[in-house]
Amino acid sequence: MTCMTVEEDAGLPRIEPTSFDLIVVGTGLPESIIAAAAASAGKTVLQINPDPYYHSPFASLSPKDLISFLHLHSATTSDHDYPDFRTVDSPTDQTTDSSFNILPLSTRPLYSFVEVHVYSPEKVLDDSLQKEFNLDLAGPRVLFCADPMVDLIVDVDVQNCMSFMSVDTSYCIYDECQKGKGGGLLWNSVPGSRNAIFRDGTLSLKEKNQLMRFFKLLQAHYQSNSKSSTTTSNEEDDENNSSMKITPEDLETPFVEFLTCKIRLSPKLTSIILYAITMADYEQDNVAACKKDIVKTKVGIDRLMLYHKSVGRFRGATGAMLYPIYGQGELAHFFCRRAAIMGGISITQMPVVGLLVDKDVGNYKGVKLVTGQELFSHHLILAPTFVIPPGLTTPSVSPQDGYYDFVQQDAREKVVRGICITDNSFKPDVANCLVFYTPKSLCPDQMTSVRIFQLSSNVRACPSGMFVVYLSTICGDVVQGKRSINAAIEALFSTSVSGNSEDNSRDPLRENTVVKVKPTLLWSTLYIQELIMGGFDCVSSTPMPDGNLQYSHVVDAALKLFQKMYPDDEFFPKKMPCEVVENGACLSEG
């Protein structure tokens, strides 16, 4: 493994060799996956971390480091706070000794409206405790046992270098008042299996039967699709089952309409499926608010089957989801290390100040470091904090190749994220759990669901006796998004030092009873994260973490970028041996 830092030598290190197949600037999760995949395919790879923090924006940091990072990359950051490449005196037409033009590489803010509240500084900000915290910048985020990220982990044998913990349970907070029944907010368990349905005390016998029939219908649908690809359909069976069959027309209807009209599920079950299993963002009953974000039945069924396949995939995993011990930053850390093991070079704390382009044509040729050294590569991948400069010439490619079909852009939405450190759990016997507030369950103008993830010290998220709680919601209106997150914090926690705040709402400690004491807030932060999409061109960029719980978009982006650069190479050979074993594997299928 080759790794250098700019602090190792007062004169700053010189990188040898100077020419690579791929240069990756950034150590976030998608950049690290691409670097590891390229190195595994035999490419020469250089991965540069220009940031003082590793694996951003997928890092796991202490409270002090997290706030420092947010301020460094927020809209209010001043130039002297960070070695911002915008301050480098490198005009566009500046030439070098090697006869290349330099395009200055600039950065952009990734976060805004950073708020921090400290209620118990002696318990959270003590220097001796900082190393015991691992707070995820992109939380809440989990691994579904059957999703593409876990498939990649199994293929690359990451599990022999990391340990994972199963998420204990999930709750969906459903507002019966919104459905005309009265009674306020109810905490309902999210059933993850047939046994869980029968054990669930919050579901009536009628609702249990409805769910069982629905899941049987889904299984029959998938079985019939798999059979139709190899055998002809049985017309007699089609006639007998026509009343309980998912038709092609059904697949194109809104999922909420399919659940309520065809399957005739109760409003409570519909909400649980829509927001806690298929992870719908916007209120699905409100077509005007959803716009193009309405979940179609085909998408909803695919997500349901992902959830169903995730349950029971691994021995020791009690539910559908996993979380990496020591935080999601461990995933990026593994892939960085994998790239180095496979022959890549890694260099840290080395700013890149510009791109080298051919004088005559304007094609990308390489990068210039803050040390003045010039490095060359066939391809370049940039982290989302960088703005791809204008002036690069796109190589001529026929349209059917599809190589340059998307470009770096900002999404119209943003993600409001919150992190809270508390002194207690939502439920005494539950350490790690997910909570979903359905739209309008917190406030009348809440158009999107709020997702909450509680973690304990058993995943090394915090010191013993504390809990870390992540909150997030997607929003087009920042004010509305912040209002929803703050309403969830107010509903769940007390800011009283004594922790004796009383609440007359429904109980997160015991279903359908009255709250006596809420967990007490010790520290919290709230911030807005930009949703920057990646792009592939002569210089490519990776995306910011999206607003979903899973990592599917990360794997998808990394795979697309890799295949467009190296269409004839395999994206990670199967079952690669792992040379570093730390905590032992817990991902044993069976």
XYZ file of C-alpha atoms in Angstrom:
590
model
C 0.000 0.000 0.000
C 1.432 3.371 -1.044
C 0.215 6.396 0.907
C 1.756 9.841 1.347
C 0.708 13.056 3.074
C 1.866 16.593 2.437
C 3.049 16.844 6.033
C 5.628 14.066 5.689
C 8.196 16.328 4.062
C 8.639 20.035 4.522
C 9.351 20.257 0.815
C 6.122 18.349 -0.021
C 6.400 14.931 -1.650
C 6.855 14.341 -5.339
C 4.612 11.680 -6.797
C 6.136 8.981 -8.963
C 5.166 7.861 -11.530
C 3.574 10.912 -13.081
C 1.243 9.217 -15.571
C -1.807 7.093 -14.717
C -4.786 5.474 -16.356
C -7.092 7.144 -13.809
C -6.790 9.976 -11.312
C -9.518 10.213 -8.659
C -9.764 13.434 -6.637
C -11.723 12.676 -3.480
C -12.144 9.791 -1.026
C -15.931 9.673 -0.714
C -17.728 6.370 -1.203
C -18.438 6.580 -4.979
C -14.906 7.843 -5.739
C -13.400 5.066 -3.628
C -15.513 2.355 -5.265
C -14.428 3.539 -8.725
C -10.766 3.711 -7.672
C -10.918 0.181 -6.226
C -12.747 -1.198 -9.281
C -10.245 0.345 -11.695
C -7.256 -0.896 -9.678
C -8.828 -4.363 -9.535
C -9.129 -4.274 -13.327
C -5.382 -3.702 -13.617
C -5.473 0.052 -14.235
C -2.896 2.412 -12.751
C -4.784 4.570 -10.270
C -3.905 7.637 -8.214
C -6.416 8.683 -5.541
C -5.906 12.152 -4.076
C -7.608 13.455 -0.940
C -7.432 17.274 -0.989
C -9.606 17.610 2.127
C -8.340 17.572 5.737
C -11.129 15.036 6.445
C -11.302 11.568 4.927
C -14.240 10.081 2.985
C -16.321 13.249 2.830
C -19.228 13.635 2.213
C -19.692 10.031 3.432
C -17.447 10.516 6.460
C -18.075 9.457 10.063
C -16.705 12.153 12.371
C -16.642 13.317 15.972
C -19.033 16.150 16.944
C -16.251 18.743 16.809
C -14.876 17.533 13.470
C -18.356 17.242 11.971
C -19.193 20.857 12.745
C -15.798 22.000 11.465
C -16.365 20.094 8.243
C -19.860 21.534 7.755
C -18.580 25.068 8.237
C -15.634 24.493 5.879
C -17.985 23.346 3.127
C -20.940 25.616 3.801
C -22.076 28.695 1.919
C -20.740 30.973 4.661
C -17.146 29.691 4.510
C -14.566 32.415 3.983
C -11.540 31.882 1.762
C -9.056 31.834 4.623
C -10.870 28.997 6.402
C -9.856 26.351 3.869
C -7.365 26.078 1.005
C -10.093 26.969 -1.485
C -8.892 26.515 -5.036
C -10.698 29.677 -6.083
C -7.943 31.692 -4.392
C -5.170 30.188 -6.546
C -3.809 32.676 -9.051
C -4.196 30.500 -12.137
C -5.850 32.373 -14.998
C -7.530 30.297 -17.655
C -4.909 31.002 -20.285
C -1.927 30.427 -17.973
C 0.635 28.154 -19.639
C 3.085 25.706 -18.149
C 6.553 24.545 -19.107
C 4.968 21.446 -20.636
C 2.926 23.572 -23.034
C -0.505 22.893 -21.524
C -3.140 25.427 -20.584
C -4.411 25.403 -16.984
C -8.120 25.611 -16.164
C -8.490 26.660 -12.508
C -10.424 24.125 -10.438
C -12.951 25.724 -8.112
C -15.116 24.380 -5.310
C -18.704 25.029 -4.340
C -20.585 24.894 -1.025
C -22.218 21.582 -0.215
C -24.127 22.669 2.889
C -25.955 25.696 4.240
C -27.949 26.919 7.264
C -25.784 25.005 9.739
C -27.264 25.170 13.247
C -25.701 23.716 16.402
C -27.251 23.429 19.872
C -25.201 22.245 22.850
C -27.214 21.329 25.963
C -24.613 19.307 27.841
C -21.090 20.298 26.734
C -19.353 18.257 29.420
C -20.938 15.049 28.067
C -20.446 15.646 24.335
C -17.618 18.122 23.727
C -15.051 16.742 26.166
C -11.871 16.032 24.187
C -11.507 12.634 25.836
C -14.854 11.525 24.332
C -14.383 12.698 20.743
C -12.829 9.456 19.505
C -15.799 7.488 20.837
C -18.207 9.243 18.431
C -18.708 8.280 14.796
C -21.356 10.634 13.394
C -22.372 10.086 9.766
C -22.476 13.182 7.564
C -24.961 11.489 5.232
C -27.179 9.855 7.857
C -29.669 8.323 8.154
C -28.482 5.518 5.879
C -28.720 1.718 6.086
C -27.849 -1.338 4.022
C -30.744 -3.481 2.812
C -29.527 -7.084 2.980
C -30.482 -7.737 -0.667
C -29.644 -4.427 -2.319
C -26.830 -3.832 -4.860
C -24.460 -2.379 -2.251
C -24.581 -5.539 -0.156
C -24.161 -7.674 -3.287
C -20.995 -5.671 -4.001
C -19.821 -6.114 -0.408
C -20.273 -9.876 -0.695
C -18.558 -10.024 -4.102
C -15.548 -8.053 -2.899
C -15.423 -9.808 0.495
C -15.688 -6.547 2.416
C -17.388 -8.492 5.194
C -14.046 -10.077 6.106
C -12.677 -6.592 6.826
C -15.715 -5.085 8.533
C -18.481 -5.986 10.952
C -22.145 -5.144 10.635
C -25.037 -4.945 13.070
C -28.656 -5.736 12.297
C -31.200 -2.940 12.717
C -33.511 -4.158 15.478
C -36.864 -2.914 14.230
C -38.766 -0.153 12.430
C -41.765 1.969 13.371
C -44.157 3.962 11.232
C -45.842 6.915 12.937
C -49.265 7.212 11.412
C -51.769 9.997 12.050
C -55.276 8.576 12.335
C -56.688 12.108 12.544
C -55.663 12.639 8.922
C -57.760 9.621 7.957
C -60.844 10.791 9.796
C -60.618 8.346 12.714
C -59.338 10.626 15.443
C -56.945 9.429 18.100
C -53.762 11.205 17.013
C -50.353 9.688 16.342
C -49.824 5.942 16.599
C -46.499 4.114 16.619
C -46.891 0.978 14.515
C -44.280 -1.729 14.082
C -43.240 -2.404 10.499
C -43.659 -6.152 9.890
C -40.640 -7.678 8.205
C -41.760 -11.290 7.813
C -44.741 -13.644 8.072
C -43.885 -14.399 11.708
C -43.580 -10.681 12.451
C -47.061 -10.090 11.036
C -48.611 -12.690 13.339
C -46.694 -11.393 16.388
C -47.578 -7.742 15.781
C -49.942 -6.565 18.475
C -50.747 -3.298 16.680
C -52.456 -5.059 13.752
C -55.996 -6.389 13.882
C -56.781 -9.935 12.689
C -58.370 -8.470 9.561
C -55.223 -6.421 8.800
C -52.992 -9.446 9.324
C -55.059 -11.459 6.856
C -54.981 -8.577 4.371
C -51.172 -8.407 4.554
C -50.762 -12.165 4.190
C -52.985 -12.272 1.103
C -51.142 -9.305 -0.378
C -47.695 -10.863 0.123
C -48.917 -14.138 -1.401
C -50.138 -12.166 -4.422
C -46.705 -10.544 -4.791
C -44.946 -13.899 -4.637
C -47.323 -15.360 -7.227
C -46.697 -12.336 -9.464
C -42.921 -12.810 -9.361
C -43.176 -16.550 -9.831
C -45.459 -16.144 -12.824
C -43.073 -13.592 -14.369
C -40.116 -15.911 -13.948
C -42.066 -18.829 -15.443
C -43.286 -16.780 -18.404
C -39.695 -16.149 -19.465
C -39.058 -19.891 -19.898
C -42.462 -21.515 -20.442
C -45.788 -20.637 -21.969
C -48.539 -19.454 -19.651
C -51.314 -21.786 -18.538
C -54.561 -20.324 -19.845
C -56.685 -22.319 -17.418
C -54.752 -20.976 -14.414
C -55.043 -17.453 -15.828
C -58.825 -17.762 -15.941
C -59.035 -19.125 -12.380
C -56.784 -16.405 -10.933
C -57.928 -13.434 -13.004
C -59.625 -11.770 -10.035
C -56.392 -11.812 -7.990
C -53.742 -11.058 -10.563
C -51.432 -8.085 -11.064
C -51.990 -6.939 -14.630
C -49.710 -4.803 -16.834
C -52.259 -1.996 -16.412
C -51.928 -2.266 -12.620
C -48.164 -1.795 -12.847
C -48.596 1.638 -14.433
C -51.119 2.932 -11.880
C -50.102 4.896 -8.755
C -49.137 2.417 -6.038
C -51.406 4.122 -3.497
C -54.367 3.569 -5.830
C -53.411 -0.085 -6.304
C -53.148 -0.667 -2.538
C -56.373 1.083 -1.597
C -58.656 0.259 -4.533
C -57.577 -3.149 -5.794
C -55.988 -4.698 -2.686
C -58.257 -2.706 -0.338
C -55.724 -2.349 2.436
C -56.589 -0.201 5.428
C -55.217 3.363 5.519
C -52.782 2.316 8.255
C -51.365 -0.603 6.263
C -51.204 1.559 3.149
C -49.152 4.178 5.014
C -46.783 1.559 6.443
C -46.143 0.031 3.016
C -45.814 3.367 1.200
C -43.545 5.214 3.615
C -41.754 2.598 5.765
C -41.157 -0.194 3.214
C -41.242 1.302 -0.289
C -39.811 4.578 1.098
C -42.030 7.042 -0.749
C -40.808 10.603 -0.260
C -43.884 12.713 -0.982
C -47.464 12.377 0.199
C -48.878 9.908 -2.306
C -52.511 10.940 -1.771
C -51.667 14.456 -2.952
C -51.066 14.307 -6.722
C -50.335 18.046 -6.921
C -47.600 17.802 -4.270
C -46.114 14.598 -5.692
C -45.916 15.805 -9.289
C -43.563 13.308 -10.943
C -42.634 11.691 -7.600
C -45.703 9.460 -7.458
C -44.607 5.866 -6.866
C -45.948 3.617 -9.629
C -47.103 0.100 -8.744
C -44.190 -1.526 -10.574
C -41.662 0.488 -8.569
C -43.564 -0.124 -5.343
C -43.665 -3.883 -5.892
C -39.955 -3.988 -6.734
C -39.145 -2.174 -3.494
C -41.436 -4.461 -1.518
C -39.708 -7.513 -2.959
C -36.286 -6.014 -2.101
C -37.476 -5.652 1.491
C -38.903 -9.186 1.466
C -35.706 -10.716 0.031
C -33.598 -8.826 2.580
C -35.304 -10.512 5.535
C -33.458 -13.696 6.481
C -30.695 -13.423 3.867
C -27.902 -13.506 6.439
C -27.569 -15.577 9.566
C -27.617 -13.333 12.594
C -29.474 -10.498 10.844
C -32.856 -10.285 12.542
C -34.392 -7.795 10.114
C -34.092 -6.474 6.578
C -31.330 -3.931 7.234
C -27.731 -3.708 8.409
C -25.433 -0.959 9.635
C -21.596 -0.959 9.530
C -19.954 -0.833 12.946
C -17.943 2.408 13.359
C -20.160 4.203 10.827
C -20.683 4.471 7.101
C -17.237 6.024 6.707
C -15.896 2.482 7.117
C -17.314 1.553 3.698
C -15.372 4.306 1.926
C -12.317 3.473 4.011
C -12.407 -0.153 2.887
C -12.637 0.689 -0.817
C -9.772 3.204 -0.497
C -7.693 0.482 1.096
C -8.795 -2.039 -1.525
C -7.562 0.311 -4.271
C -4.176 0.579 -2.542
C -3.931 -3.202 -2.012
C -4.561 -3.698 -5.732
C -1.681 -1.377 -6.641
C -3.185 2.110 -6.513
C -1.382 5.090 -5.007
C -3.107 7.192 -2.344
C -1.988 10.665 -1.311
C -3.697 12.754 1.382
C -4.065 16.461 2.079
C -2.888 17.461 -1.387
C -4.984 20.186 -3.071
C -5.434 20.084 -6.834
C -5.353 23.616 -8.229
C -6.101 23.159 -11.906
C -6.698 20.931 -14.891
C -4.201 20.614 -17.727
C -5.699 20.862 -21.207
C -4.192 20.564 -24.641
C -3.410 24.018 -26.088
C -4.525 23.244 -29.592
C -7.626 21.115 -29.056
C -8.636 21.726 -25.435
C -8.752 18.053 -24.427
C -8.145 17.054 -20.793
C -4.581 15.833 -20.172
C -3.929 15.948 -16.442
C -3.973 17.911 -13.165
C -1.706 20.402 -11.452
C -1.103 20.059 -7.718
C -0.572 22.849 -5.215
C 3.101 21.790 -5.168
C 3.368 22.739 -8.846
C 3.782 19.138 -9.978
C 1.859 18.064 -13.065
C 0.276 14.598 -13.269
C -1.267 13.016 -16.345
C -4.076 10.514 -16.869
C -6.489 9.193 -19.459
C -9.494 9.746 -17.169
C -10.290 12.012 -14.227
C -12.962 11.592 -11.538
C -13.814 14.564 -9.312
C -15.681 14.631 -5.981
C -18.947 16.628 -6.007
C -17.395 19.580 -4.175
C -15.550 20.523 -7.381
C -17.032 22.503 -10.247
C -15.968 21.173 -13.629
C -14.530 24.236 -15.385
C -15.791 25.344 -18.786
C -13.385 25.193 -21.675
C -12.893 21.443 -21.885
C -13.441 19.917 -25.304
C -15.563 16.767 -25.385
C -13.947 14.061 -27.558
C -15.940 13.217 -30.649
C -18.160 10.223 -29.886
C -20.994 8.855 -31.966
C -24.398 9.305 -30.280
C -25.081 5.579 -30.209
C -22.066 5.071 -27.929
C -23.974 6.898 -25.222
C -20.760 7.902 -23.472
C -21.631 11.501 -22.760
C -25.300 11.262 -21.922
C -25.341 13.065 -18.596
C -23.569 16.056 -17.125
C -22.885 17.455 -13.677
C -25.919 19.329 -12.388
C -27.727 20.366 -9.218
C -31.037 18.715 -8.355
C -34.069 20.896 -7.753
C -34.502 19.480 -4.243
C -32.382 19.567 -1.113
C -32.027 17.312 1.922
C -32.528 18.666 5.421
C -30.472 16.576 7.841
C -30.357 16.590 11.623
C -28.181 14.765 14.146
C -29.091 14.480 17.824
C -27.165 12.980 20.734
C -29.469 11.859 23.549
C -29.275 10.163 26.937
C -31.867 7.453 26.283
C -33.601 5.309 23.682
C -37.064 5.742 22.186
C -37.885 2.290 23.532
C -36.054 0.770 26.526
C -35.359 -2.626 24.932
C -34.435 -1.325 21.448
C -30.911 -0.094 20.674
C -30.976 0.507 16.899
C -34.208 1.291 15.082
C -35.793 3.236 12.246
C -38.759 5.560 12.642
C -40.863 7.004 9.815
C -43.124 10.024 10.232
C -45.641 9.880 7.403
C -46.524 13.135 5.573
C -48.672 15.546 7.639
C -48.170 13.535 10.833
C -45.940 16.285 12.277
C -47.480 19.465 10.873
C -50.141 20.373 8.274
C -47.643 21.546 5.638
C -45.399 18.453 5.914
C -45.445 17.159 2.336
C -42.625 14.597 2.670
C -41.904 11.775 5.082
C -39.310 12.283 7.829
C -36.906 9.394 8.338
C -35.221 8.809 11.680
C -32.490 6.351 12.603
C -31.461 5.713 16.195
C -28.074 4.093 16.913
C -26.465 3.049 20.174
C -22.955 2.403 21.450
C -23.115 -1.234 20.270
C -22.320 -0.010 16.730
C -19.659 2.380 18.103
C -21.694 5.430 17.130
C -21.271 7.038 20.565
C -20.033 6.414 24.113
C -21.923 3.958 26.297
C -25.028 5.454 27.851
C -25.741 7.710 24.865
C -27.658 7.371 21.603
C -27.231 9.037 18.213
C -30.366 9.903 16.223
C -30.276 10.903 12.545
C -33.177 12.722 10.888
C -33.720 13.661 7.250
C -36.356 14.809 4.803
C -36.317 15.811 1.142
C -37.744 19.214 0.378
C -38.199 21.771 -2.354
C -38.838 24.439 0.278
C -36.006 24.716 2.821
C -38.176 26.492 5.389
C -40.787 23.747 5.222
C -38.136 21.029 5.457
C -36.516 22.599 8.523
C -39.929 22.989 10.134
C -40.606 19.262 9.703
C -37.250 18.223 11.205
C -37.639 20.607 14.137
C -41.183 19.316 14.736
C -39.841 15.738 14.872
C -37.103 16.763 17.324
C -39.660 18.533 19.511
C -41.989 15.515 19.412
C -39.290 13.009 20.321
C -36.974 14.758 22.764
C -36.820 16.977 25.778
C -34.292 19.782 26.033
C -34.702 19.871 29.786
C -31.481 18.982 31.601
C -33.480 17.033 34.160
C -35.194 15.060 31.387
C -38.569 15.213 33.132
C -40.515 16.847 30.339
C -44.054 15.488 30.060
C -45.920 14.878 26.859
C -49.536 13.997 26.197
C -48.990 12.514 22.739
C -48.783 8.833 21.868
C -45.959 6.843 23.369
C -42.773 5.874 21.530
C -41.897 3.693 24.522
C -45.039 1.553 24.412
C -47.563 1.418 21.598
C -50.783 3.353 22.252
C -49.966 4.509 25.801
C -49.008 7.921 27.203
C -45.431 9.219 27.272
C -44.023 9.782 30.738
C -40.471 10.892 29.965
C -38.807 11.705 26.660
C -35.120 11.124 25.940
C -33.124 14.247 26.760
C -31.170 16.111 24.096
C -27.486 16.560 24.892
C -26.392 18.027 21.536
C -27.908 18.588 18.109
C -27.163 20.012 14.692
C -29.320 20.733 11.653
C -28.081 21.501 8.140
C -29.160 21.660 4.518
C -27.321 19.412 2.059
C -27.228 20.107 -1.664
C -28.322 17.303 -3.989
C -25.620 17.446 -6.658
C -25.894 14.849 -9.390
C -22.814 13.317 -10.946
C -21.901 13.394 -14.619
C -19.758 11.705 -17.227
C -17.807 13.685 -19.778
C -14.141 14.110 -20.628
C -13.877 14.876 -16.885
C -16.391 13.018 -14.697
C -17.876 13.796 -11.295
C -19.577 11.750 -8.588
C -22.903 12.605 -6.888
C -23.647 13.811 -3.384
C -25.496 11.428 -1.051
C -29.152 11.384 -2.059
C -32.173 11.614 0.222
C -32.835 7.866 0.359
C -31.941 5.451 3.118
C -30.027 2.964 0.985
C -26.858 3.140 -1.117
C -28.323 2.053 -4.464
C -27.588 5.386 -6.150
C -23.924 5.180 -5.098
C -23.389 1.763 -6.644
C -25.356 2.756 -9.744
C -23.299 5.928 -10.275
C -19.982 4.135 -9.695
C -20.941 1.285 -12.032
C -22.042 3.657 -14.829
C -18.880 5.741 -14.617
C -16.660 2.656 -14.565
C -18.425 1.038 -17.538
C -18.252 4.211 -19.584
C -14.504 4.518 -18.937
C -13.734 0.806 -19.255
C -16.558 -0.927 -21.156
C -14.518 -4.099 -21.743
C -13.453 -4.625 -18.112
C -15.317 -6.396 -15.313
C -16.596 -4.291 -12.440
C -14.850 -6.154 -9.579
C -13.999 -9.790 -10.295
C -16.164 -12.089 -8.175
C -14.998 -13.244 -4.753
C -11.720 -11.352 -4.639
C -9.546 -12.482 -1.688
C -9.288 -9.967 1.143
C -5.806 -9.518 2.603
C -6.812 -7.524 5.669
C -9.052 -9.027 8.343
C -10.043 -6.906 11.301
C -13.326 -7.803 12.941
C -14.425 -10.970 11.176
C -17.392 -11.389 8.896
C -21.004 -11.435 9.915
C -22.449 -11.605 6.384
C -22.882 -15.371 6.093
C -25.733 -16.268 3.768
C -28.062 -19.023 4.816
